[in-house]
CSV table of C-alpha atoms and ligand atoms in Angstrom, one decimal:
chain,number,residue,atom,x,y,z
A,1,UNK,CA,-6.0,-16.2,-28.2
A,2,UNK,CA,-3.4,-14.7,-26.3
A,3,UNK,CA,-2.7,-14.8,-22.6
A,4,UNK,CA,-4.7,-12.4,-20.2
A,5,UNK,CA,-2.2,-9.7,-19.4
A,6,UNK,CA,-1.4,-8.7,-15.4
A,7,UNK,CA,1.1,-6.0,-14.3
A,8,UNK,CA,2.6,-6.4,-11.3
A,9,UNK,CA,4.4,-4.1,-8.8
A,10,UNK,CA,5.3,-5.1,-5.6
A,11,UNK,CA,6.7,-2.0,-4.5
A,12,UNK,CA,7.9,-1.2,-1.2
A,13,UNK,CA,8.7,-3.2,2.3
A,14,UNK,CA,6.9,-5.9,2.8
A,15,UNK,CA,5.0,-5.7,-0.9
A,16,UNK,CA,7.7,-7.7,-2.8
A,17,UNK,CA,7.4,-10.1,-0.1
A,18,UNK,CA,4.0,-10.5,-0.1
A,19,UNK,CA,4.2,-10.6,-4.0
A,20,UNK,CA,6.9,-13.5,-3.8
A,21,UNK,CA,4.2,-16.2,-2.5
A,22,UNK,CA,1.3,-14.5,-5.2
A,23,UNK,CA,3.9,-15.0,-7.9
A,24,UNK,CA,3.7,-19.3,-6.5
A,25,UNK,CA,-0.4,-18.8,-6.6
A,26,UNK,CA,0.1,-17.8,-10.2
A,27,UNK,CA,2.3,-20.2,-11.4
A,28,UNK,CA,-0.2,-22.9,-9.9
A,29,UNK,CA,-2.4,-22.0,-11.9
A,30,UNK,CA,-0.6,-21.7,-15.3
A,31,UNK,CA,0.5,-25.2,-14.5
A,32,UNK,CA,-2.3,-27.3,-12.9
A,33,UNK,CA,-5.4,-25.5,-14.3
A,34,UNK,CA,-3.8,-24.2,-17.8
A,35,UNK,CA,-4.6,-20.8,-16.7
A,36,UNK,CA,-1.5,-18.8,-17.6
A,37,UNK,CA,-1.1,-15.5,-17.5
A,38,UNK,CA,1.3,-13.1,-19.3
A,39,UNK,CA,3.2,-11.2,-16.1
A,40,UNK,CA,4.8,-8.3,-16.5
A,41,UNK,CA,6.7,-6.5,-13.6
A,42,UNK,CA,7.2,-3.2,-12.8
A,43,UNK,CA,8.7,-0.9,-10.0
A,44,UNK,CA,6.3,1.4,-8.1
A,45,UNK,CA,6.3,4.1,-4.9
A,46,UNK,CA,10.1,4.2,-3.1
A,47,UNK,CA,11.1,1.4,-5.2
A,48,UNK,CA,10.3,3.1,-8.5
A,49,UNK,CA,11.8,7.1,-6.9
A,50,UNK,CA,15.5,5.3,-6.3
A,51,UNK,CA,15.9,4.3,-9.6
A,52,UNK,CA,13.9,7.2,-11.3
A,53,UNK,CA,13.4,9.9,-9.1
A,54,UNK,CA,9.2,9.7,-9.5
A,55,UNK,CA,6.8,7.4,-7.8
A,56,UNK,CA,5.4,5.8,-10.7
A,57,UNK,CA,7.7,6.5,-14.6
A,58,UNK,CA,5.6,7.3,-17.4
A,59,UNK,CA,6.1,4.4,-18.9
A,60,UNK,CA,4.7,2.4,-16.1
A,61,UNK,CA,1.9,4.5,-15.9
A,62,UNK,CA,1.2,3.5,-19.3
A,63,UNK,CA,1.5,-0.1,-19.5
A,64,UNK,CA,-1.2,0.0,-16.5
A,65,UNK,CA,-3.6,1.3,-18.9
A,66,UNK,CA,-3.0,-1.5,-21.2
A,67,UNK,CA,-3.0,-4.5,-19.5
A,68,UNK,CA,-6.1,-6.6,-18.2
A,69,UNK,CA,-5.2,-5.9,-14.5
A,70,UNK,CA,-3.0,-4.5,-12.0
A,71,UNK,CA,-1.7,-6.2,-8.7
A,72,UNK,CA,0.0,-3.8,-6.5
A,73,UNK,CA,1.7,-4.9,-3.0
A,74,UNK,CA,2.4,-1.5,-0.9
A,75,UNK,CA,4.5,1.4,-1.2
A,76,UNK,CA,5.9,3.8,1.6
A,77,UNK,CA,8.2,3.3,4.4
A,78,UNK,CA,10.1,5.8,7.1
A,79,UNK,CA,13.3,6.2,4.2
A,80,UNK,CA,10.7,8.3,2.5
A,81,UNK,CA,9.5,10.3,4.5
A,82,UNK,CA,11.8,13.4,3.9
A,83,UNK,CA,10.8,13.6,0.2
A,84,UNK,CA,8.8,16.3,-1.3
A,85,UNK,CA,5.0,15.8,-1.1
A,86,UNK,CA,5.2,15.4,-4.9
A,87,UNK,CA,7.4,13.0,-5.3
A,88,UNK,CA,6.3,10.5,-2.1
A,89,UNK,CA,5.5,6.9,-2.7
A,90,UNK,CA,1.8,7.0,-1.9
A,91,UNK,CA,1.6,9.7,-4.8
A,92,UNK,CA,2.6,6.7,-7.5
A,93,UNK,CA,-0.1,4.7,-6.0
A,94,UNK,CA,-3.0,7.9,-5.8
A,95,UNK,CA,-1.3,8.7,-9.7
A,96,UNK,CA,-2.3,5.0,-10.4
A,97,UNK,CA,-5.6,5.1,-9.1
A,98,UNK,CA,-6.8,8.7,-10.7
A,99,UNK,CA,-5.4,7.7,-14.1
A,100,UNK,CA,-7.1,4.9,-14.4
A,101,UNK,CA,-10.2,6.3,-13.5
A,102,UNK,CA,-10.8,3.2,-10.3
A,103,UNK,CA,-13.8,4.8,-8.6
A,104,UNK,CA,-14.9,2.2,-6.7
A,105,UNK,CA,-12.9,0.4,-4.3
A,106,UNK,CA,-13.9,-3.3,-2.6
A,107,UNK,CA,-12.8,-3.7,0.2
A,108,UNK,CA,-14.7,-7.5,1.6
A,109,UNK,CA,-13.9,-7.5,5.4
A,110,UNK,CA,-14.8,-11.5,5.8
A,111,UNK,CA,-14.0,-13.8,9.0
A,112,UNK,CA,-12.4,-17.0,8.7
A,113,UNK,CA,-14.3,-19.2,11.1
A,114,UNK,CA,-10.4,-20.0,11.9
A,115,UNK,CA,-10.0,-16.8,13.5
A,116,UNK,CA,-13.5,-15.8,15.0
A,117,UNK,CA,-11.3,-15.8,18.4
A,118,UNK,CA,-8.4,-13.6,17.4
A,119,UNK,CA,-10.2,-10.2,16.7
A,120,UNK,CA,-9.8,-8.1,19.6
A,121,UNK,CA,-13.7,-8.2,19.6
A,122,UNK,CA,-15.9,-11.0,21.4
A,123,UNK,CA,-16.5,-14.3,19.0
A,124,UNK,CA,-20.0,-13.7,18.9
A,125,UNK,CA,-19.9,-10.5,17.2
A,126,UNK,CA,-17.0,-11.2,14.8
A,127,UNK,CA,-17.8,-14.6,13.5
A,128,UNK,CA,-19.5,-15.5,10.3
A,129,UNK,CA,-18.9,-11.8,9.5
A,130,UNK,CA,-19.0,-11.2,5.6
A,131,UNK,CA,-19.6,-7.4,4.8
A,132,UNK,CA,-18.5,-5.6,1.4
A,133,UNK,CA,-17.4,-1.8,1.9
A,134,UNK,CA,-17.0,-0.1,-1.8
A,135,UNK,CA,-15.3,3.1,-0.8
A,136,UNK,CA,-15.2,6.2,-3.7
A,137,UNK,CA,-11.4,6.0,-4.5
A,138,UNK,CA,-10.6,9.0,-6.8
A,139,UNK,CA,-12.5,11.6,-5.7
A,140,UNK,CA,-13.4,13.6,-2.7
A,141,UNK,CA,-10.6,14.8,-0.3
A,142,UNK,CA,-7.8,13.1,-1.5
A,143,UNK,CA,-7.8,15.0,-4.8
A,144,UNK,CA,-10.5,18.2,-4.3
A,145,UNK,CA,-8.6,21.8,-5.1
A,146,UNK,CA,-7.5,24.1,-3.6
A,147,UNK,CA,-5.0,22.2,-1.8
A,148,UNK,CA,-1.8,23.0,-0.5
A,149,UNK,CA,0.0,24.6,2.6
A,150,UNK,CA,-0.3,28.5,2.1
A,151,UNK,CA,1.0,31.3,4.0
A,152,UNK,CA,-1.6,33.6,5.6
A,153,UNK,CA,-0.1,36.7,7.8
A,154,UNK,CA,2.7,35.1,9.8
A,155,UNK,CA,1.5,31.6,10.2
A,156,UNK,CA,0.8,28.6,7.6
A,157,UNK,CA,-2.6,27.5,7.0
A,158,UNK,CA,-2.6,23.6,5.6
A,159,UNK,CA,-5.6,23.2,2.9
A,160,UNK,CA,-7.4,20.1,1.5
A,161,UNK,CA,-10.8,20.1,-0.6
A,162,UNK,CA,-13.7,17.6,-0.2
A,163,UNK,CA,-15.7,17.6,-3.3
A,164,UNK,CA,-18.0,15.4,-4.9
A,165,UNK,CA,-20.0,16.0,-8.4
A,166,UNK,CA,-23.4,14.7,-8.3
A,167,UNK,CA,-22.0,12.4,-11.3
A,168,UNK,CA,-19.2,11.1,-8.8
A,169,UNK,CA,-21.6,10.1,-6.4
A,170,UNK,CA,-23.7,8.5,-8.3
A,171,UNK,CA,-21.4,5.9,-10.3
A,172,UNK,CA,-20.5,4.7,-6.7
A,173,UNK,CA,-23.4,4.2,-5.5
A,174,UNK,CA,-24.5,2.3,-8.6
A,175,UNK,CA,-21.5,0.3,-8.0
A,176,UNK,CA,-22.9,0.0,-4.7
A,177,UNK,CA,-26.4,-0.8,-5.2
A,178,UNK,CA,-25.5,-3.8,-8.0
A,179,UNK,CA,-23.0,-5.5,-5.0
A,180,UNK,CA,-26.1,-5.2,-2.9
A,181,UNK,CA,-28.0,-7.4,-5.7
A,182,UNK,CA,-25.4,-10.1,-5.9
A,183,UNK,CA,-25.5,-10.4,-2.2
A,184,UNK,CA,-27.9,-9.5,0.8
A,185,UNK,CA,-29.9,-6.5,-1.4
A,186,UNK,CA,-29.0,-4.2,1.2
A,187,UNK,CA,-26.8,-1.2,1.4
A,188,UNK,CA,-25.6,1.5,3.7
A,189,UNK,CA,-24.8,4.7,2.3
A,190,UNK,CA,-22.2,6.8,5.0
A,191,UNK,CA,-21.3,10.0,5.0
A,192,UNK,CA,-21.7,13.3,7.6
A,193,UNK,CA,-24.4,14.8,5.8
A,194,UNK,CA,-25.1,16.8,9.5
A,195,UNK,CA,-22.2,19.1,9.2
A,196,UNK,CA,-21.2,18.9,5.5
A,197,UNK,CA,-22.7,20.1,2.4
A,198,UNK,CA,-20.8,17.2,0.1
A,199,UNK,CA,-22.6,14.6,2.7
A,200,UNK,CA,-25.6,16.5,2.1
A,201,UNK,CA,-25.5,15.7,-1.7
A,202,UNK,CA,-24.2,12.3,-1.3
A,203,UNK,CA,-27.2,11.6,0.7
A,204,UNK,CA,-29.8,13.0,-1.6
A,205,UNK,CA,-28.1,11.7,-4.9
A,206,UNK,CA,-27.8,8.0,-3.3
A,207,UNK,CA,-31.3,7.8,-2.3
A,208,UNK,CA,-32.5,9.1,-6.0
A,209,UNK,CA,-30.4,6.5,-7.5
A,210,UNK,CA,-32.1,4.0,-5.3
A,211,UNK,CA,-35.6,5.8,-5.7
A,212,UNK,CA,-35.5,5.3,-9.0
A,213,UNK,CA,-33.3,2.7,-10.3
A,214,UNK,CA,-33.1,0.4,-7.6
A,215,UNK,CA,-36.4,0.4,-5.6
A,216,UNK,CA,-35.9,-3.5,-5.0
A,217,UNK,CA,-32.7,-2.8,-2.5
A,218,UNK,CA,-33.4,-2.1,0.6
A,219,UNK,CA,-31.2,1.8,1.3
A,220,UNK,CA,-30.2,3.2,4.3
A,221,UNK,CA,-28.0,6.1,5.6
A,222,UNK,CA,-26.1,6.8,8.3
A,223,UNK,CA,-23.7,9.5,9.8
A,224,UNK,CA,-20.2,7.7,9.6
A,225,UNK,CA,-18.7,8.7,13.0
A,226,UNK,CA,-21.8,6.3,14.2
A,227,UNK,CA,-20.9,4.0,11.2
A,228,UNK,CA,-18.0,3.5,13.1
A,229,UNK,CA,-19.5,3.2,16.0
A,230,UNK,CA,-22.2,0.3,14.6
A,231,UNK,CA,-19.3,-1.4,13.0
A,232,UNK,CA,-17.6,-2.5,16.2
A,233,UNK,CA,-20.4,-2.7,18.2
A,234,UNK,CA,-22.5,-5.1,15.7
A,235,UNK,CA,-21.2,-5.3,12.5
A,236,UNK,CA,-23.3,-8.1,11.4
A,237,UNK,CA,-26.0,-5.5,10.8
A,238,UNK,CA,-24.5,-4.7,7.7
A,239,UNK,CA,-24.2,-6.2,4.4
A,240,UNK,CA,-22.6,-3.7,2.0
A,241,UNK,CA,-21.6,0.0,2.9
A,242,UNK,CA,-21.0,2.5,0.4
A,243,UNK,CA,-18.8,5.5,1.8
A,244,UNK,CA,-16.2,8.6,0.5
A,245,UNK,CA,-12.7,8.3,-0.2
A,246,UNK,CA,-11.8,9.5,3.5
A,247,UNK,CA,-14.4,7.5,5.2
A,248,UNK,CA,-13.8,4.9,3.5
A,249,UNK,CA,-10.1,4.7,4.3
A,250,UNK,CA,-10.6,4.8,7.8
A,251,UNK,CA,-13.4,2.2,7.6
A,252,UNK,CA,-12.1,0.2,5.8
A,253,UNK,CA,-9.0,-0.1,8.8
A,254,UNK,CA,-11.5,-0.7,11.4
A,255,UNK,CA,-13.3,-3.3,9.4
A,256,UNK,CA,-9.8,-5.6,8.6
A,257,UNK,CA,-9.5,-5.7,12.5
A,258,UNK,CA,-13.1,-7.4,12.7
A,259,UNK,CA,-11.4,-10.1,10.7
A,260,UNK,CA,-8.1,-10.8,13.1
A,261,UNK,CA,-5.7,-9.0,11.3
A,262,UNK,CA,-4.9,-6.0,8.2
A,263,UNK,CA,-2.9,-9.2,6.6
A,264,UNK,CA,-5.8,-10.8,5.7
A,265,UNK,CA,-7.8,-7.9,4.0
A,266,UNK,CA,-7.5,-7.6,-0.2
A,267,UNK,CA,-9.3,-5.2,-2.0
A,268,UNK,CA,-10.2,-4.4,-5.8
A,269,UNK,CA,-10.3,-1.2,-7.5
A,270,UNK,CA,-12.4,-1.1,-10.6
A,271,UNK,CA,-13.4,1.4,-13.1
A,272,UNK,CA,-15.4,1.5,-15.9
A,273,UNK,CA,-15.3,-1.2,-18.8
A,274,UNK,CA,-13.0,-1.4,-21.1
A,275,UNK,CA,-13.4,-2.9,-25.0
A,276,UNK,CA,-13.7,-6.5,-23.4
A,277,UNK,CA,-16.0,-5.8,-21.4
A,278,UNK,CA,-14.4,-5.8,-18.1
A,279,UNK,CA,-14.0,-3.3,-16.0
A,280,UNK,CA,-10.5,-1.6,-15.9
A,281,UNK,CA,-8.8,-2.7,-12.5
A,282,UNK,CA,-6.1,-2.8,-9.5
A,283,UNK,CA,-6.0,-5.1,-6.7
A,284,UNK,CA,-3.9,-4.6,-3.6
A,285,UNK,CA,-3.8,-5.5,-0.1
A,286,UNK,CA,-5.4,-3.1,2.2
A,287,UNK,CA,-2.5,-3.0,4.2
A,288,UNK,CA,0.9,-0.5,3.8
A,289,UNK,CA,4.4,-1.5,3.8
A,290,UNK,CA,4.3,-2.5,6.9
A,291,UNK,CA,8.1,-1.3,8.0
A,292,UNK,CA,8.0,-2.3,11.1
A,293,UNK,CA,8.3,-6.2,10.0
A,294,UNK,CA,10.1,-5.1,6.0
A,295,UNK,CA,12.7,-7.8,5.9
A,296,UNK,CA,11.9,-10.2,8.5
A,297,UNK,CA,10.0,-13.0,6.4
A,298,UNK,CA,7.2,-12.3,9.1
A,299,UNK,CA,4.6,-10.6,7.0
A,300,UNK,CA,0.8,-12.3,5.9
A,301,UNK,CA,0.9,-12.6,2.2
A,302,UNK,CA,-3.3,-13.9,2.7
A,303,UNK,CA,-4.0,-10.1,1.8
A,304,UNK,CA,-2.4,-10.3,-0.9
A,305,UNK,CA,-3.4,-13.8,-2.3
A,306,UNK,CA,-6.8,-12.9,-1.5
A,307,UNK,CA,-6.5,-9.9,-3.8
A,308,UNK,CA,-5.5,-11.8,-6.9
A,309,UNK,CA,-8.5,-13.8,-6.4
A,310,UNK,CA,-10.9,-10.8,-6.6
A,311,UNK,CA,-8.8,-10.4,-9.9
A,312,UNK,CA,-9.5,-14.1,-11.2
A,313,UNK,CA,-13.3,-13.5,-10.1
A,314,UNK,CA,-13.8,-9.2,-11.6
A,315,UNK,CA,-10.9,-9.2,-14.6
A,316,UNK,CA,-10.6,-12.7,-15.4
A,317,UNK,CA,-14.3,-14.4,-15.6
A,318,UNK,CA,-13.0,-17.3,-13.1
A,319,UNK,CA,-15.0,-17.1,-10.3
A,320,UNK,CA,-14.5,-20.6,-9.4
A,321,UNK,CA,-11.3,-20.3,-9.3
A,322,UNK,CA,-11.4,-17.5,-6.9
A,323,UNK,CA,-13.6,-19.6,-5.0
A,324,UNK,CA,-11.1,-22.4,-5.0
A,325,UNK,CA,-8.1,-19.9,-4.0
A,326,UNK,CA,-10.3,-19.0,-1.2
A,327,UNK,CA,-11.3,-22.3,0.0
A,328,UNK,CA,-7.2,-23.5,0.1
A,329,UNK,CA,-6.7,-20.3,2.4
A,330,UNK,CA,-9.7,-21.3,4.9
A,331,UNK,CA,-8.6,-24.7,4.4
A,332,UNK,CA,-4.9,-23.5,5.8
A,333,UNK,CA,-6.2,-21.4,8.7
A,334,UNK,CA,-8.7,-24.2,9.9
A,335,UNK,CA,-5.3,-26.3,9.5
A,336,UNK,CA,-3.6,-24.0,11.9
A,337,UNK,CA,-0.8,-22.0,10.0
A,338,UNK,CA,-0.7,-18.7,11.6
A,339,UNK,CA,2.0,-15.8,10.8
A,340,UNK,CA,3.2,-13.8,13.4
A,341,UNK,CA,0.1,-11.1,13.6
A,342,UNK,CA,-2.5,-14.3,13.6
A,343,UNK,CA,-1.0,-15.6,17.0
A,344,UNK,CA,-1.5,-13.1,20.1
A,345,UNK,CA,-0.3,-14.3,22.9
A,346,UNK,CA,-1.1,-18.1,21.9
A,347,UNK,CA,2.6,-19.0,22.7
A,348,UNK,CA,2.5,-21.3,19.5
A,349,UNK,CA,5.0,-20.6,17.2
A,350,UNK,CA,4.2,-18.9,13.6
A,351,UNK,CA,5.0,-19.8,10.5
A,352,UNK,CA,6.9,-17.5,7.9
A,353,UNK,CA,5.7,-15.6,5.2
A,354,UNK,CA,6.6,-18.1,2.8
A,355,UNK,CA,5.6,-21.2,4.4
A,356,UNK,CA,2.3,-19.7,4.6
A,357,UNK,CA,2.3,-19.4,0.8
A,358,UNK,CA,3.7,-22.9,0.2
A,359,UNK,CA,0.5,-24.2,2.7
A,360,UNK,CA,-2.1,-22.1,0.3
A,361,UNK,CA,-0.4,-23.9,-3.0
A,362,UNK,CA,-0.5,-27.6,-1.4
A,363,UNK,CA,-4.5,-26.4,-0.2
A,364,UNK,CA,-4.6,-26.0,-3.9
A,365,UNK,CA,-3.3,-28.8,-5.0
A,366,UNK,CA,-5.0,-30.9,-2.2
A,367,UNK,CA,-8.3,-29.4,-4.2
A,368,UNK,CA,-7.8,-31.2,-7.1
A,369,UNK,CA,-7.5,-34.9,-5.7
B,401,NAD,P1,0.7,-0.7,7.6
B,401,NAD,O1,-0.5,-1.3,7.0
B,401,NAD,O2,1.9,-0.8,6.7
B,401,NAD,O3,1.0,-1.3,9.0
B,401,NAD,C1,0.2,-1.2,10.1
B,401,NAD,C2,0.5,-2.4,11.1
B,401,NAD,O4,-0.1,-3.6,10.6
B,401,NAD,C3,1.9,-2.6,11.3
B,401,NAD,O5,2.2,-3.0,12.7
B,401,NAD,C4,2.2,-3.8,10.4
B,401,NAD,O6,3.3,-4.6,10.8
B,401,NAD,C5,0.9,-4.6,10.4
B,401,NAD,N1,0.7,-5.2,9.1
B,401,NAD,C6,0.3,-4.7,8.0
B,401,NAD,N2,0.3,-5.5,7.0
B,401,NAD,C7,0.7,-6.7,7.5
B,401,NAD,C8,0.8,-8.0,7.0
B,401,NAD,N3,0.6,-8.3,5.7
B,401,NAD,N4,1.3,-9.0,7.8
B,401,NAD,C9,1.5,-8.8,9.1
B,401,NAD,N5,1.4,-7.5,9.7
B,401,NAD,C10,1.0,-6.5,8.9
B,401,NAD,O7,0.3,0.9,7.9
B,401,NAD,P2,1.3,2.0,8.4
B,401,NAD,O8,2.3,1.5,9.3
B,401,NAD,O9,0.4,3.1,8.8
B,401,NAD,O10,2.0,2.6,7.1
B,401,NAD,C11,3.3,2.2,6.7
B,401,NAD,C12,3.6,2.7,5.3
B,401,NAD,O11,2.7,2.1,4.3
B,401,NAD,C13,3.3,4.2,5.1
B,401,NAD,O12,4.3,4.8,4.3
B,401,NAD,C14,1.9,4.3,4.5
B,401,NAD,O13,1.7,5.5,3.8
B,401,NAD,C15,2.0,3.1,3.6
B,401,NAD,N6,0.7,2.5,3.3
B,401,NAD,C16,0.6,2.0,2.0
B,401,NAD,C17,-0.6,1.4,1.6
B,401,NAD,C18,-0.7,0.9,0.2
B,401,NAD,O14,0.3,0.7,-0.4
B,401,NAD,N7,-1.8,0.6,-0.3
B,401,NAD,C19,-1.7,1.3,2.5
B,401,NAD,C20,-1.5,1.8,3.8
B,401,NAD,C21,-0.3,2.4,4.2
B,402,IPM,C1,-5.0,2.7,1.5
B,402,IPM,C2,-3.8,3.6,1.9
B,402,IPM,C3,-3.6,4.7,0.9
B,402,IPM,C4,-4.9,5.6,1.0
B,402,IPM,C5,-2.4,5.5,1.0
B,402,IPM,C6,-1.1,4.7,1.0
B,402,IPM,C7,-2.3,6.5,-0.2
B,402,IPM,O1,-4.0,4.0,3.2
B,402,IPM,O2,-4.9,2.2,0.3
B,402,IPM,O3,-5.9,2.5,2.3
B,402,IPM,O4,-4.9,6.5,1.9
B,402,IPM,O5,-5.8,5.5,0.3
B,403,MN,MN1,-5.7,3.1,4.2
């Protein structure tokens, strides 16, 4: 049988850095657990509009359909930013995501016992934290029409569109409601069903899914302004939240700072299943290109690395190796390495980008002695 496929495209800024100590993850693996992988690489976002004046070619956008799964790092960066909506990084990675049909996004906000005293919150409330948010990915306001910026009289009137079909809503929160199952059997459906009519629907069309097809998970709802609001002051009350596109986004930020840092937060994008059974998927970082630090050798691949092992666990049946992969990166916080956004004002001294992937490959090979 051949090898399992997996595209990858670092992208922009910090991605290909990021991607540098993944691509040492996954030779591990071909080598000490005969677990190889055929890697294919690709450009994406800036990267991809310098050398072809798109986001995302064609033909990239095409092998994603066709391979087993995608690992993205980031695109965007300030160099971009005069460029036509249409042709902007961030539209090769929303092109990526529509295409391939990913509605539902996991986004795991978990915190290392390691860092329990580096989130900008008190210990107490941050540690032991292990919530799952699945946000709606190709839908809602990101992609509803009309959009645009139109001209009305003498001024300009900006335009965006949320929508939601009933059928939209409900293959989230199905995707929602069997995460629920596999952990705590609760979920919490957010939306701002008190001031708009798509909320309304999402409301109602979550609770009949759970009326009648999951009855054994416990549902609940709540407005997401005091989502927000619940999530920093107790986010232990939650196990996994199922939210828009929008929401979800901004959630999904607040979350990865319960956790000590947006370096540390990965996140899958699945759609429905393909011939083998699995569903069609993208993992990436939560995090952007992080500009600010591009170049420096200072940025947290642990995103990242944590990403590919949702892959090995949701595209490639190896949940114990994603277990493993997770245990080396516990093992190597507990152990102390730290890049620069784990350290505050400690004083210590942090360890580079790719010393912190060499300390996740020795935690994996200190797992098999
Ligand atoms: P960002 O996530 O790139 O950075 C926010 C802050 O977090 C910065 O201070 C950055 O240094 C820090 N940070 C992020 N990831 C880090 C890591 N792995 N290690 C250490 N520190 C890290 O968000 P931004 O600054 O709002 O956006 C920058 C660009 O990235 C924009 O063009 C934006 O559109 C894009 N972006 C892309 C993605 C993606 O590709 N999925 C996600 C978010 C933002
Ligand atoms: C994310 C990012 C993206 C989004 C951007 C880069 C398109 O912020 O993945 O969270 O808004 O979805
Ligand atoms: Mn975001």
């Amino acid at each position: 049988m051949s090898n399992p496929s997996l595209l990858i495209l670092p992208g922009d800024g910090i991605g290909p850095e990021v991607m540098t100590e993944v691509r040492k993850i996954i030779d591990w693996y071909g080598t000490k657990r005969d677990l190889a992988f055929d890697v294919s690489e690709d450009l994406v976002g800036g990267a991809a509009y310098d050398k072809h004046g798109t986001p995302l070619h064609d033909d990239t956008m095409a092998k994603a359909q066709e391979v087993d799964a995608v690992l993205l790092g980031a695109v965007g960066g300030p160099k971009y930013d005069v460029l036509d909506f249409s042709v902007k990084p961030e539209r090769g990675l929303l092109r990526l995501r529509k295409e391939m049909d990913l509605y539902a996004n996991l986004r795991p906000a978990q915190c290392f016992d390691a860092l329990a005293d580096f989130s900008s919150l008190k210990k107490n409330v941050v540690a032991g934290l292990d919530i799952m948010i699945i946000r709606e990915l190709t839908s809602g306001v990101y992609f509803g029409e009309p959009r645009g910026i139109i001209k009305e009289g003498n001024e300009r009137v900006g335009i965006n569109t949320q929508r939601y079909t009933e059928s939209e809503i409900e293959r989230v929160a199905r995707s929602g409601f069997e995460m629920a199952r596999k952990r705590g059997n609760k979920l919490c459906s957010m939306e701002k069903a008190n001031v708009m009519e798509s909320g309304v629907l999402w409301r109602e069309v979550v609770q009949r899914i759970g009326d009648t097809e999951y009855p054994d998970v416990e549902l609940s709802h709540m407005y997401a302004d005091a989502g927000a609001m619940q999530l920093t002051r107790w986010p232990k009350q939650f196990d996994v939240i199922v939210t828009d596109n929008l929401f979800g986004d901004l959630l999904s930020d607040l979350a990865a700072m319960l956790t000590g840092s947006l370096g540390m937060l990965p996140s899958a994008s699945l759609g429905a299943p393909m011939a083998n059974g699995r569903p069609k998927a993208l993992y990436e970082p939560v995090h952007g290109s992080a500009p600010d630090i591009a170049g420096q050798g200072k940025a947290n691949p642990i995103a990242c690395i944590l990403s590919f092992a949702m892959a090995l666990r949701y595209s490639f049946d190896q949940g114990d190796e994603a277990t493993r992969l997770e245990q080396a990166v516990e093992k190597v916080l507990a152990d102390g390495y730290r890049t620069a956004d784990l350290l505050g004002e400690e004083g210590r001294s942090p360890v580079s980008t790719s010393e912190m992937g060499d300390a996740v490959v020795a935690a994996l090979d200190a797992s098999l002695s």
